[in-house]
């Protein structure tokens, strides 16, 4: 009977090639699982991105449409206000020249206006006040420009009222009223220049180029003046 030692010697050793094959198969299987998980994660990411895009596209389109509508409105309002301000500036010019003669700045001799002439001033300034009342709302620049023009013509209208009161007042009171009228006139011109400067910026932003609608009067040193860019330059 063979000994246990002999039996152990006769046992066939394990096949090394088979072991290596089993290891490779396990390794490949693990790699396949990892690759599958990576692909699955990528697919999930694609689906999530697609879902997000689908949900945000309508919002983006709506925002783009609103911006386009606002831009069109801003351009239309800028055109309308520029035309209106230019027309009013042209019609106010002779009134302001006559007011300058009646209430000149320092160094010039006054040429007082009569009641009839002052009455014509009142007709024009009242028309300007009514034209700029109840403005439509727009963007900030438009609102600032139009509000400045409206405040300016109200100041000019008050200047005319003060001057008309001075015509029938005692000399001492007439002097004070005339000085008040001159100050109100200057305030109106100064405030108009703020509106004209802001409107120039609004017109540039709207693609209309430089538009200068300043009042052509003798300045008191406080009014803003137009830049030196040619009219309409910078349009697109």
XYZ file of C-alpha atoms in Angstrom:
236
model
C 0.000 0.000 0.000
C 1.576 3.235 -1.039
C 2.451 5.743 1.571
C 0.754 9.124 1.905
C 3.950 10.731 0.712
C 3.847 8.791 -2.511
C 0.155 9.722 -3.029
C 0.944 13.398 -2.661
C 3.768 13.119 -5.193
C 1.438 11.569 -7.758
C -1.174 14.454 -7.538
C -1.104 16.470 -10.793
C -0.043 20.074 -10.278
C -2.465 22.956 -11.154
C -2.337 24.173 -14.759
C -0.731 27.651 -14.712
C -2.187 28.603 -18.115
C -5.699 27.867 -16.919
C -5.178 30.095 -13.879
C -3.934 32.943 -16.009
C -6.922 32.594 -18.351
C -9.331 32.693 -15.459
C -7.678 35.865 -14.168
C -7.903 37.530 -17.560
C -11.555 36.641 -17.886
C -12.249 38.158 -14.483
C -10.316 41.275 -15.380
C -12.181 41.685 -18.663
C -15.504 41.175 -16.937
C -14.675 43.872 -14.395
C -13.549 46.244 -17.131
C -16.781 45.618 -18.978
C -18.809 46.500 -15.910
C -16.839 49.721 -15.417
C -17.208 50.653 -19.089
C -20.920 49.993 -18.908
C -21.270 52.258 -15.895
C -19.320 55.010 -17.650
C -21.525 54.760 -20.731
C -24.634 54.770 -18.581
C -23.466 57.879 -16.732
C -22.752 59.599 -20.051
C -26.192 58.713 -21.342
C -27.813 60.088 -18.203
C -25.824 63.321 -18.546
C -26.911 63.712 -22.168
C -30.544 63.133 -21.256
C -30.388 65.620 -18.372
C -28.743 68.255 -20.590
C -31.337 67.718 -23.284
C -34.118 68.057 -20.739
C -32.644 71.276 -19.379
C -32.200 72.710 -22.871
C -35.758 71.823 -23.766
C -37.025 73.550 -20.635
C -34.913 76.732 -21.048
C -35.257 77.297 -24.793
C -38.800 78.717 -24.545
C -37.635 81.083 -21.794
C -34.666 82.181 -23.869
C -36.846 82.739 -26.905
C -39.293 84.768 -24.835
C -36.464 86.899 -23.425
C -35.063 87.497 -26.914
C -38.491 88.499 -28.189
C -38.996 90.939 -25.308
C -35.571 92.493 -25.935
C -36.364 92.916 -29.616
C -39.707 94.525 -28.815
C -38.073 96.881 -26.309
C -35.408 97.871 -28.841
C -38.046 98.611 -31.490
C -40.075 100.646 -29.001
C -37.006 102.584 -27.855
C -36.092 103.466 -31.434
C -39.610 104.638 -32.234
C -39.848 106.714 -29.059
C -36.421 108.251 -29.676
C -37.434 109.266 -33.204
C -40.713 110.776 -32.016
C -39.170 112.701 -29.114
C -36.319 114.004 -31.272
C -38.756 115.314 -33.870
C -40.960 116.876 -31.190
C -38.055 118.499 -29.332
C -36.563 119.847 -32.554
C -39.915 121.366 -33.543
C -40.427 122.953 -30.123
C -36.868 124.304 -30.062
C -37.444 125.939 -33.449
C -40.738 127.486 -32.347
C -39.339 128.638 -28.991
C -36.279 130.268 -30.569
C -37.933 133.603 -31.508
C -39.630 133.789 -28.111
C -36.320 133.286 -26.335
C -34.612 135.896 -28.510
C -37.317 138.408 -27.579
C -37.051 137.437 -23.911
C -33.293 137.943 -24.118
C -33.867 141.435 -25.481
C -36.353 142.230 -22.709
C -34.327 140.543 -19.960
C -30.732 140.584 -21.196
C -27.802 139.063 -19.422
C -25.290 141.427 -17.855
C -23.736 144.043 -20.075
C -26.691 144.592 -22.379
C -29.441 147.201 -22.310
C -32.996 145.915 -21.862
C -35.620 146.478 -24.534
C -38.850 145.880 -22.588
C -41.639 143.927 -24.254
C -45.232 145.083 -24.214
C -48.304 143.184 -23.129
C -49.118 142.012 -26.664
C -45.650 140.585 -27.209
C -45.633 138.899 -23.795
C -49.050 137.478 -24.629
C -47.584 135.811 -27.725
C -44.842 134.334 -25.552
C -47.513 132.875 -23.325
C -49.286 131.249 -26.255
C -46.100 129.483 -27.304
C -44.972 128.368 -23.852
C -48.462 127.111 -22.988
C -48.489 125.115 -26.228
C -45.122 123.589 -25.352
C -46.283 122.654 -21.848
C -49.370 120.922 -23.240
C -47.335 119.103 -25.900
C -45.053 117.534 -23.300
C -47.718 116.686 -20.728
C -48.613 113.064 -19.895
C -45.567 111.446 -21.516
C -45.571 107.741 -22.375
C -43.210 105.631 -20.307
C -40.018 104.369 -21.890
C -36.553 103.332 -20.837
C -34.562 105.401 -18.349
C -32.774 107.614 -20.867
C -35.983 108.446 -22.692
C -37.803 109.251 -19.455
C -34.983 111.531 -18.268
C -34.847 113.389 -21.585
C -38.588 113.913 -21.913
C -39.036 114.852 -18.256
C -36.253 117.421 -18.634
C -37.931 118.983 -21.662
C -41.260 119.081 -19.811
C -39.683 120.730 -16.756
C -37.859 123.195 -18.993
C -40.962 124.480 -20.776
C -42.805 124.748 -17.458
C -40.000 126.992 -16.213
C -40.213 129.088 -19.390
C -43.979 129.334 -18.970
C -43.497 130.529 -15.384
C -40.955 133.077 -16.608
C -43.540 134.507 -18.988
C -46.111 134.672 -16.185
C -43.672 136.553 -13.952
C -42.819 138.998 -16.716
C -46.473 139.680 -17.510
C -47.119 140.390 -13.831
C -44.203 142.821 -13.835
C -45.773 144.850 -16.640
C -48.565 146.123 -14.397
C -46.715 146.180 -11.082
C -45.244 149.147 -9.177
C -41.619 149.861 -10.154
C -39.995 148.208 -7.124
C -42.091 145.064 -7.464
C -41.739 145.088 -11.242
C -37.961 144.996 -10.875
C -38.108 141.944 -8.616
C -40.610 140.185 -10.871
C -38.478 140.856 -13.941
C -35.421 139.461 -12.169
C -37.436 136.383 -11.197
C -38.598 135.984 -14.791
C -35.022 136.167 -16.059
C -33.927 133.534 -13.532
C -36.810 131.231 -14.489
C -35.957 131.705 -18.155
C -32.344 130.692 -17.508
C -33.441 127.673 -15.468
C -35.649 126.555 -18.332
C -32.808 126.820 -20.829
C -30.430 124.979 -18.489
C -32.854 122.115 -17.856
C -33.633 121.834 -21.567
C -29.917 121.380 -22.226
C -29.897 118.393 -19.840
C -32.728 116.805 -21.785
C -31.014 117.512 -25.101
C -27.766 115.950 -23.878
C -29.575 112.843 -22.641
C -31.574 112.574 -25.868
C -28.346 112.651 -27.876
C -27.214 109.557 -25.954
C -30.622 107.900 -26.423
C -30.464 108.522 -30.172
C -26.985 107.024 -30.376
C -28.109 103.912 -28.499
C -31.101 103.604 -30.838
C -28.847 103.736 -33.891
C -30.058 107.181 -34.997
C -26.701 108.910 -34.612
C -26.006 112.260 -32.971
C -29.078 114.492 -32.811
C -28.700 117.990 -31.378
C -31.923 119.689 -30.256
C -30.479 122.394 -28.019
C -32.103 125.807 -27.668
C -30.312 128.466 -29.672
C -30.147 131.259 -27.116
C -27.578 133.314 -25.280
C -26.424 130.990 -22.478
C -26.092 132.048 -18.868
C -22.995 129.915 -18.420
C -24.818 126.986 -16.849
C -26.455 125.341 -19.858
C -24.844 122.296 -21.429
C -23.806 122.633 -25.053
C -23.849 120.096 -27.904
C -20.762 118.087 -28.730
C -18.809 118.728 -31.922
C -19.941 115.550 -33.685
C -21.752 116.079 -37.016
C -25.520 115.733 -36.986
C -26.487 112.120 -37.688
C -22.970 110.745 -37.293
C -22.700 107.394 -35.535
C -25.960 106.070 -36.984
C -26.307 102.411 -37.901
